Coordinates of N, CA and C in Angstrom, one line a residue:
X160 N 0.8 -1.2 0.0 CA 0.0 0.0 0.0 C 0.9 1.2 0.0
X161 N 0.8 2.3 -1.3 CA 1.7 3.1 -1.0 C 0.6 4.5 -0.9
X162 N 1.4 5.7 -0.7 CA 1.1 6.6 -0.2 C 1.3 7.6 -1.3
X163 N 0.3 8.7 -1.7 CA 0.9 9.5 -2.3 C 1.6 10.1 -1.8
X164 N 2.6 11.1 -2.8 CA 3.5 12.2 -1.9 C 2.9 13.1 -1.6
X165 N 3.6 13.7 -0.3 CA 3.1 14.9 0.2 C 3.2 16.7 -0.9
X166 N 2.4 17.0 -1.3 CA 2.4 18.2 -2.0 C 2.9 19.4 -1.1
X167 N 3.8 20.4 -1.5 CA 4.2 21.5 -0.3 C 3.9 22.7 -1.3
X168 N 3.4 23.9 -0.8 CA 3.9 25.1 -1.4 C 5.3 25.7 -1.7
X169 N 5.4 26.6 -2.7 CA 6.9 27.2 -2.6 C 7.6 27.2 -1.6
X170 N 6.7 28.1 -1.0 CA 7.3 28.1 0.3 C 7.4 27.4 1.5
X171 N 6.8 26.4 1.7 CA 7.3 25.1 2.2 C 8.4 23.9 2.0
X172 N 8.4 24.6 0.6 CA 9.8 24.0 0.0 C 11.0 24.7 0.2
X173 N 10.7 26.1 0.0 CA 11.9 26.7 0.3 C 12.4 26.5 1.9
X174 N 11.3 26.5 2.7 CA 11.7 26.7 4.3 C 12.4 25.3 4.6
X175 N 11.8 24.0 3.5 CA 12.9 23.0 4.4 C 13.9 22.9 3.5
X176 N 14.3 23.8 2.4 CA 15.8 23.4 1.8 C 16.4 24.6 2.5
X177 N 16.5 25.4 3.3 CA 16.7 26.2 3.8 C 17.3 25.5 5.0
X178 N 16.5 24.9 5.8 CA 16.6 24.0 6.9 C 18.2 22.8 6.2
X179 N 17.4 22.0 5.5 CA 18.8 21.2 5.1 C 19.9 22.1 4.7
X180 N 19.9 22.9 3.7 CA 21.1 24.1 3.7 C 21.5 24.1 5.4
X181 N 21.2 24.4 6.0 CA 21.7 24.3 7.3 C 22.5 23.6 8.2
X182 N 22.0 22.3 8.0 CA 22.7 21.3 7.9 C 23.2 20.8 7.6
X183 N 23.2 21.2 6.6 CA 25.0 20.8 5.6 C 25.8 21.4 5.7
X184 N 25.5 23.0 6.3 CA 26.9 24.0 6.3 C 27.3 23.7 7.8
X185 N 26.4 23.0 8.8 CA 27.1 22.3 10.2 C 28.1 21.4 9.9
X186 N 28.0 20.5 8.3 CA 28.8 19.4 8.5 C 30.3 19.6 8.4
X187 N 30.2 21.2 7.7 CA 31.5 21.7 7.6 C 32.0 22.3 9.0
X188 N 31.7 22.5 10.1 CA 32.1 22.8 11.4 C 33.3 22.0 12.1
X189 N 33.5 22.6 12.6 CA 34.7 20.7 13.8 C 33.3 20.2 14.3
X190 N 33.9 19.1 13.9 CA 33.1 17.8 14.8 C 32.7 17.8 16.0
X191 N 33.7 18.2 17.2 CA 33.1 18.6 18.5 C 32.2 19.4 18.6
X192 N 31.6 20.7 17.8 CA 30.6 21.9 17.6 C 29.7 21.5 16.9
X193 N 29.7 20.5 16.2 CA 28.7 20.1 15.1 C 27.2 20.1 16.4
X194 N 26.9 19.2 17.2 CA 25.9 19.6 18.0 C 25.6 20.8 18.6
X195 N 26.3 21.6 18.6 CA 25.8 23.2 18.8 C 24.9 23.5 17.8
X196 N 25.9 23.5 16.7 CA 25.4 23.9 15.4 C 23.4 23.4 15.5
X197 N 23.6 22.1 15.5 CA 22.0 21.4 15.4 C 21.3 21.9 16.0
X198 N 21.9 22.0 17.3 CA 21.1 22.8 18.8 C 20.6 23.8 18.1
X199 N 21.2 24.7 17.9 CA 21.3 26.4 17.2 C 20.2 26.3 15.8
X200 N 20.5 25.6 15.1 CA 18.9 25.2 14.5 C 18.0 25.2 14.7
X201 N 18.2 23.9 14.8 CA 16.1 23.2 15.8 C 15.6 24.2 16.5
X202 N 16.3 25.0 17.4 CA 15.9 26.1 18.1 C 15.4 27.4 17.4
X203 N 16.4 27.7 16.1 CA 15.9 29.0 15.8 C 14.5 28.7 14.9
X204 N 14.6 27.6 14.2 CA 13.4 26.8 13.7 C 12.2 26.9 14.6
X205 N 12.4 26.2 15.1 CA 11.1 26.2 16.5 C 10.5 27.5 17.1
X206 N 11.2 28.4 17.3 CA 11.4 29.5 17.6 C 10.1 30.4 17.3
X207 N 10.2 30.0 15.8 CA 9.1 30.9 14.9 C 8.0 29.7 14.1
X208 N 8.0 28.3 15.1 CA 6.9 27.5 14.9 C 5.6 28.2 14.6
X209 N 4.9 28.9 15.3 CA 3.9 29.4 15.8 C 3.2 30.3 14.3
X210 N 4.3 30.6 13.7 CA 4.0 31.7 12.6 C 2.9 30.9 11.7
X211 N 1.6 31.5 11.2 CA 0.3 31.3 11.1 C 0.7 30.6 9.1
X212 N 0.3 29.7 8.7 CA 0.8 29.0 7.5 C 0.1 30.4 6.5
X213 N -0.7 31.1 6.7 CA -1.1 32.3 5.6 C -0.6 33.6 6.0
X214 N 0.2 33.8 6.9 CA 1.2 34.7 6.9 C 2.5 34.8 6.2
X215 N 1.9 34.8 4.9 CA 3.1 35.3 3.9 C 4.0 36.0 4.2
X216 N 4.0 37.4 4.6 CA 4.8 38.4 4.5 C 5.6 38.0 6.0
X217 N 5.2 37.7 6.8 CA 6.0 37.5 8.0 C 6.8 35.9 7.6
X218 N 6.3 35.1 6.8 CA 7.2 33.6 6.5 C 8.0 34.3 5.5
X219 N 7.8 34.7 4.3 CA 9.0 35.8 3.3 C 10.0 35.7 4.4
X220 N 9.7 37.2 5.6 CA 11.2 37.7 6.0 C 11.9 36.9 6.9
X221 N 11.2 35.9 7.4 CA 12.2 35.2 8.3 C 12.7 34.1 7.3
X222 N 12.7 33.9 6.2 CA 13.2 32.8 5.1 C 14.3 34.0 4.8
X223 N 14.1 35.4 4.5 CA 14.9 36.4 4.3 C 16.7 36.2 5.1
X224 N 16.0 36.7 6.3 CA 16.4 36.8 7.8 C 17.4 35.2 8.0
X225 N 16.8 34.2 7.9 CA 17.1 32.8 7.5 C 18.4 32.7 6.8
X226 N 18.2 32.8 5.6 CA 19.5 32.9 4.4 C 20.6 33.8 4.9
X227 N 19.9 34.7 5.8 CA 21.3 35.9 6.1 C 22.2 35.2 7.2
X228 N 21.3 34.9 7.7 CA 22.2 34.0 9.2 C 23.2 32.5 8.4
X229 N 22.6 31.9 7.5 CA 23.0 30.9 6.8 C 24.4 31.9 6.4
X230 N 24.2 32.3 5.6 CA 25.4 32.6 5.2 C 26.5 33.6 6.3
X231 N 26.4 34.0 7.6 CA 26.9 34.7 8.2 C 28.0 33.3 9.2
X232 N 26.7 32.7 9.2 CA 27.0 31.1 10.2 C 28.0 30.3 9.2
X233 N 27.9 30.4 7.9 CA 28.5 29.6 7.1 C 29.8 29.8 6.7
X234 N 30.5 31.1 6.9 CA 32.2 31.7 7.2 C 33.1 30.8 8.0
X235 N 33.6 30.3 7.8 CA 35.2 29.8 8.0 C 35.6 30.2 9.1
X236 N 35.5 31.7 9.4 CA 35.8 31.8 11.1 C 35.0 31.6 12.2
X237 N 33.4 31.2 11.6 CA 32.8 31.1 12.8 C 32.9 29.4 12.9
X238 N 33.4 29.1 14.2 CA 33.6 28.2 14.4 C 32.4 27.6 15.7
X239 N 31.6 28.0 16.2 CA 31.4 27.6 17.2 C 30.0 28.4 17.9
X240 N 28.6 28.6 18.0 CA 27.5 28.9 19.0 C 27.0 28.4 20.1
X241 N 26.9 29.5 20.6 CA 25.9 28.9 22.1 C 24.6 29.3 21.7
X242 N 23.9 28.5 22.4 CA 22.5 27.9 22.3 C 22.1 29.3 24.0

């Protein structure tokens, strides 16, 4: 018995390749931080669970906001967050 696939909007798509983007630029961390890194995720993720699925303009800027931190987190000198 199989299942269809699950159908997502753009933007459901984009928020979880955003999410795995994330997770891949942890894999580049040292190995001892790498759990920060996940911590520091799931957290900021969760964070803004709450945001209402027809709140466009508020899901836009934190996907915005999102990419900015991705790539700020994703430098070569940052080595390391606390949660």
């Amino acid at each position: 018995m199989s299942t269809a696939p699950v159908r997502r909007s753009g933007l459901q798509r984009d928020i979880l390749n955003l999410y795995r983007e994330c997770f891949r630029a942890a894999k580049l961390k040292p190995e001892a931080n790498r759990p920060h890194f996940h911590a520091f995720i799931r957290m900021q993720f969760r964070k803004h669970s709450d945001v209402k699925q027809r709140d466009f303009s508020t899901i836009e800027y934190l996907l915005r906001t999102g990419k900015r931190q991705l790539k700020v987190y994703s430098a070569p000198s940052i080595e390391d967050v606390t949660v």
